C-alpha positions as a printed NumPy array, in Angstrom:
array([[  0.819, 118.817, 224.232],
       [  4.303, 118.752, 226.279],
       [  3.489, 116.004, 228.599],
       [  4.522, 117.879, 231.828],
       [  1.775, 120.968, 230.695],
       [ -0.917, 118.016, 230.556],
       [ -0.316, 116.943, 234.28 ],
       [ -0.832, 121.008, 234.504],
       [ -4.279, 120.86 , 233.41 ],
       [ -4.867, 117.362, 234.69 ],
       [ -4.185, 118.877, 238.011],
       [ -6.029, 121.841, 237.458],
       [ -8.956, 120.059, 236.93 ],
       [ -8.81 , 117.905, 239.147],
       [ -7.707, 120.753, 242.222],
       [-10.364, 120.66 , 245.357],
       [-12.778, 123.915, 245.928],
       [-13.619, 125.499, 249.167],
       [-17.243, 126.214, 250.487],
       [-19.098, 127.076, 253.539],
       [-21.617, 126.199, 254.542],
       [-24.068, 128.991, 257.189],
       [-26.574, 126.908, 259.142],
       [-28.221, 127.109, 262.784],
       [-29.564, 124.581, 265.407],
       [-30.661, 123.033, 268.012],
       [-28.427, 121.563, 270.543],
       [-31.134, 119.577, 272.223],
       [-30.515, 116.012, 270.989],
       [-26.407, 116.367, 270.168],
       [-23.487, 115.401, 271.646],
       [-22.144, 118.738, 270.313],
       [-21.14 , 120.133, 267.332],
       [-17.973, 117.705, 266.845],
       [-17.688, 113.56 , 265.731],
       [-17.841, 111.777, 268.747],
       [-17.648, 108.49 , 268.824],
       [-20.148, 107.462, 270.984],
       [-22.461, 109.842, 270.227],
       [-24.739, 111.776, 267.302],
       [-23.252, 115.095, 266.854],
       [-24.077, 117.922, 264.566],
       [-20.808, 117.685, 262.644],
       [-21.696, 114.395, 261.816],
       [-25.309, 114.276, 260.449],
       [-23.487, 117.78 , 258.154],
       [-21.22 , 115.414, 256.834],
       [-23.463, 112.001, 256.539],
       [-25.743, 114.17 , 255.023],
       [-23.246, 116.719, 252.563],
       [-21.239, 113.248, 251.326],
       [-24.879, 111.048, 250.4  ],
       [-25.427, 114.689, 248.698],
       [-22.417, 115.035, 246.522],
       [-21.349, 111.645, 246.256],
       [-18.26 , 111.677, 248.125],
       [-16.628, 111.733, 252.081],
       [-16.893, 115.066, 253.299],
       [-15.167, 116.566, 255.993],
       [-16.436, 119.329, 257.676],
       [-14.336, 122.272, 259.837],
       [-16.603, 123.9  , 261.282],
       [-15.68 , 127.604, 263.683],
       [-16.043, 126.211, 266.98 ],
       [-16.798, 123.57 , 268.92 ],
       [-19.674, 123.674, 270.891],
       [-20.56 , 121.696, 273.68 ],
       [-23.397, 118.852, 274.239],
       [-26.621, 120.707, 274.174],
       [-25.921, 124.176, 272.793],
       [-27.164, 125.609, 270.337],
       [-26.122, 128.114, 267.852],
       [-28.091, 130.58 , 265.77 ],
       [-24.983, 131.563, 263.027],
       [-22.57 , 129.167, 263.158],
       [-20.01 , 128.264, 259.477],
       [-18.499, 125.583, 258.618],
       [-15.892, 124.443, 255.131],
       [-15.656, 121.951, 253.416],
       [-13.597, 121.206, 249.513],
       [-15.034, 119.286, 246.843],
       [-14.352, 118.954, 243.311],
       [-18.309, 117.931, 242.765],
       [-20.273, 120.294, 240.277],
       [-23.517, 121.543, 241.783],
       [-25.516, 124.681, 242.579],
       [-25.302, 126.038, 246.047],
       [-28.608, 126.876, 245.921],
       [-29.825, 123.529, 245.001],
       [-27.649, 121.635, 247.41 ],
       [-28.969, 123.697, 250.041],
       [-32.314, 122.892, 249.611],
       [-31.333, 119.473, 249.51 ],
       [-29.485, 119.55 , 252.609],
       [-32.693, 120.803, 254.203],
       [-35.07 , 117.686, 253.23 ],
       [-32.331, 115.305, 253.927],
       [-31.319, 116.808, 257.652],
       [-33.385, 116.696, 261.031],
       [-35.647, 118.66 , 261.506],
       [-33.296, 121.117, 264.093],
       [-30.604, 121.749, 262.14 ],
       [-31.202, 123.857, 258.931],
       [-28.742, 125.626, 256.746],
       [-29.509, 129.216, 255.038],
       [-26.292, 129.162, 252.383],
       [-24.097, 127.478, 250.482],
       [-20.856, 129.632, 249.149],
       [-18.113, 129.294, 247.45 ],
       [-14.863, 130.624, 249.15 ],
       [-11.652, 131.387, 248.167],
       [ -9.565, 128.236, 248.874],
       [ -7.324, 129.589, 251.645],
       [-10.769, 130.408, 253.887],
       [-11.071, 128.81 , 257.184],
       [-14.134, 128.447, 258.848],
       [-12.271, 128.442, 262.14 ],
       [ -8.929, 130.487, 261.612],
       [-10.018, 133.282, 259.541],
       [-12.583, 133.895, 262.059],
       [-12.127, 137.159, 263.96 ],
       [-14.8  , 136.511, 266.439],
       [-17.607, 135.518, 268.081],
       [-20.559, 136.146, 270.262],
       [-22.077, 134.309, 272.382],
       [-25.76 , 135.028, 274.367],
       [-26.399, 133.051, 278.241],
       [-30.765, 133.426, 278.108],
       [-32.015, 133.612, 281.822],
       [-35.706, 134.27 , 283.412],
       [-36.38 , 134.888, 286.565],
       [-40.579, 133.532, 286.59 ],
       [-41.996, 131.004, 285.254],
       [-42.288, 130.592, 281.767],
       [-43.397, 127.217, 279.907],
       [-42.868, 129.021, 276.333],
       [-39.091, 129.397, 276.835],
       [-37.787, 126.985, 279.503],
       [-36.376, 124.853, 276.354],
       [-33.833, 127.503, 276.105],
       [-33.484, 129.527, 278.748],
       [-32.61 , 129.858, 282.585],
       [-35.205, 130.439, 285.141],
       [-34.452, 131.812, 288.556],
       [-35.09 , 131.516, 291.634],
       [-33.956, 134.714, 292.84 ],
       [-33.019, 137.811, 293.183],
       [-29.925, 139.524, 290.661],
       [-28.124, 142.854, 291.132],
       [-27.936, 143.198, 287.135],
       [-26.176, 146.457, 287.534],
       [-22.713, 145.428, 289.213],
       [-23.17 , 141.637, 286.901],
       [-22.46 , 144.336, 284.594],
       [-19.296, 146.429, 286.615],
       [-17.993, 142.57 , 286.429],
       [-18.24 , 141.925, 282.555],
       [-16.642, 145.872, 282.641],
       [-14.065, 143.836, 283.651],
       [-13.364, 141.465, 282.4  ],
       [-12.631, 143.431, 279.502],
       [ -9.122, 144.587, 281.098],
       [ -7.945, 141.087, 281.257],
       [ -6.919, 138.524, 277.909],
       [ -6.21 , 135.324, 280.185],
       [ -9.658, 133.23 , 281.759],
       [ -7.629, 130.333, 282.648],
       [ -9.625, 130.946, 285.228],
       [-12.748, 129.857, 282.863],
       [-11.278, 127.065, 281.318],
       [-13.224, 123.794, 281.406],
       [-10.071, 121.822, 283.808],
       [ -7.551, 119.084, 282.092],
       [ -8.544, 120.993, 279.061],
       [ -5.679, 120.463, 275.666],
       [ -5.149, 124.146, 274.896],
       [ -2.122, 125.638, 274.619],
       [ -3.678, 128.774, 275.791],
       [ -6.148, 130.216, 277.815],
       [ -5.066, 133.771, 276.278],
       [ -9.143, 135.4  , 274.641],
       [ -9.053, 138.552, 274.289],
       [-12.793, 139.55 , 274.908],
       [-14.305, 143.163, 273.314],
       [-18.041, 142.939, 275.359],
       [-19.403, 141.482, 278.025],
       [-22.902, 143.063, 279.414],
       [-26.385, 141.929, 279.947],
       [-29.502, 143.228, 278.612],
       [-32.453, 143.083, 279.281],
       [-35.674, 142.059, 276.473],
       [-38.637, 142.011, 279.489],
       [-39.652, 142.299, 282.888],
       [-38.373, 138.822, 283.58 ],
       [-36.05 , 138.056, 280.498],
       [-32.725, 138.864, 280.531],
       [-29.598, 137.822, 277.957],
       [-25.809, 137.482, 278.311],
       [-23.715, 138.969, 275.52 ],
       [-20.079, 138.369, 275.504],
       [-17.453, 138.462, 271.909],
       [-14.371, 137.42 , 272.049],
       [-12.174, 136.471, 269.063],
       [-12.278, 133.36 , 270.641],
       [-13.334, 131.232, 273.845],
       [-12.302, 128.055, 275.696],
       [-13.954, 124.928, 276.476],
       [-17.009, 125.743, 278.437],
       [-16.092, 129.417, 279.519],
       [-18.94 , 131.617, 278.844],
       [-21.396, 129.351, 280.852],
       [-18.41 , 129.17 , 283.843],
       [-18.811, 133.745, 283.029],
       [-21.828, 133.215, 283.595],
       [-21.993, 131.448, 286.507],
       [-19.309, 133.494, 288.151],
       [-21.12 , 136.352, 287.363],
       [-24.703, 135.168, 288.856],
       [-22.202, 134.549, 292.614],
       [-21.895, 137.84 , 291.956],
       [-25.251, 139.313, 290.798],
       [-26.747, 137.091, 294.302],
       [-24.023, 139.199, 296.447],
       [-21.373, 135.741, 297.697],
       [-18.751, 137.314, 295.479],
       [-17.736, 141.423, 295.441],
       [-15.847, 143.193, 292.586],
       [-12.809, 142.797, 293.873],
       [-13.335, 138.737, 294.82 ],
       [-14.386, 138.651, 290.941],
       [-11.017, 140.012, 290.035],
       [ -9.375, 137.48 , 292.709],
       [-10.453, 134.792, 290.662],
       [ -9.352, 136.265, 286.977],
       [ -6.44 , 136.495, 288.638],
       [ -6.004, 133.206, 290.225],
       [ -6.842, 131.512, 286.833],
       [ -7.664, 128.369, 288.783],
       [-11.387, 127.292, 287.969],
       [-12.062, 126.025, 291.755],
       [-12.811, 129.276, 292.47 ],
       [-14.986, 130.572, 290.037],
       [-18.429, 130.04 , 289.934],
       [-20.226, 127.027, 288.69 ],
       [-20.929, 125.604, 285.233],
       [-24.689, 126.999, 283.482],
       [-26.43 , 124.546, 282.468],
       [-25.629, 123.963, 278.137],
       [-29.778, 124.493, 276.995],
       [-29.914, 128.634, 277.505],
       [-26.487, 129.178, 275.219],
       [-26.299, 129.961, 271.853],
       [-23.071, 130.36 , 269.402],
       [-25.447, 134.331, 268.242],
       [-22.679, 134.861, 265.19 ],
       [-19.415, 134.399, 263.38 ],
       [-17.32 , 137.525, 262.199],
       [-14.773, 137.144, 259.623]])
């Protein structure tokens, strides 16, 4: 065998394979998705458990970066490894090793150029609220203590679709290159006489964007901001002009599409 052919074969054997991991989590006890130096995160827990099971240092890249206390009903991440394993068995072992508040649905091999963050075409978030005290949903829904005009809030939601710069809803001091996002859906849905959720879909989201949007829509629903003023907030691109950021506990990343 020629020496150059030997190195080609050796490189092929050592080439890492890419896998997607699909999972959900209750973010209550985590300092968000991304690894932090002073707190446990969802990413750090996944990496810890994968590294133990695959017996190598594994780094996972997520589809997004949820903040502290935010949940995910469907999240995706990718990791690279040259380890040989059965995906179903690894899924089972991972679920046995992870805390009860993180659940892995499946692991699947993907093309080397698939990227959990950059290959995603859209993300969908839900923000849950309730208008009557309910101890069974309190942990994952925000109780509201005043009347809201949801029809007017949906009118404001439709206004969001007319714009693509959402600097007004970006957390101050965020290190982002652009505040351009393409929102394709923004609507309130009622699930019971006292329970609602806001659904918003876009190709990408800015840090704290959904909670700031919901907080501003609440101002509209309370009659404290007109639809014209809502437009001016978007066009002004100043975070200080928008409503307060809503609590994290009621926000869910619902779906990532590829």
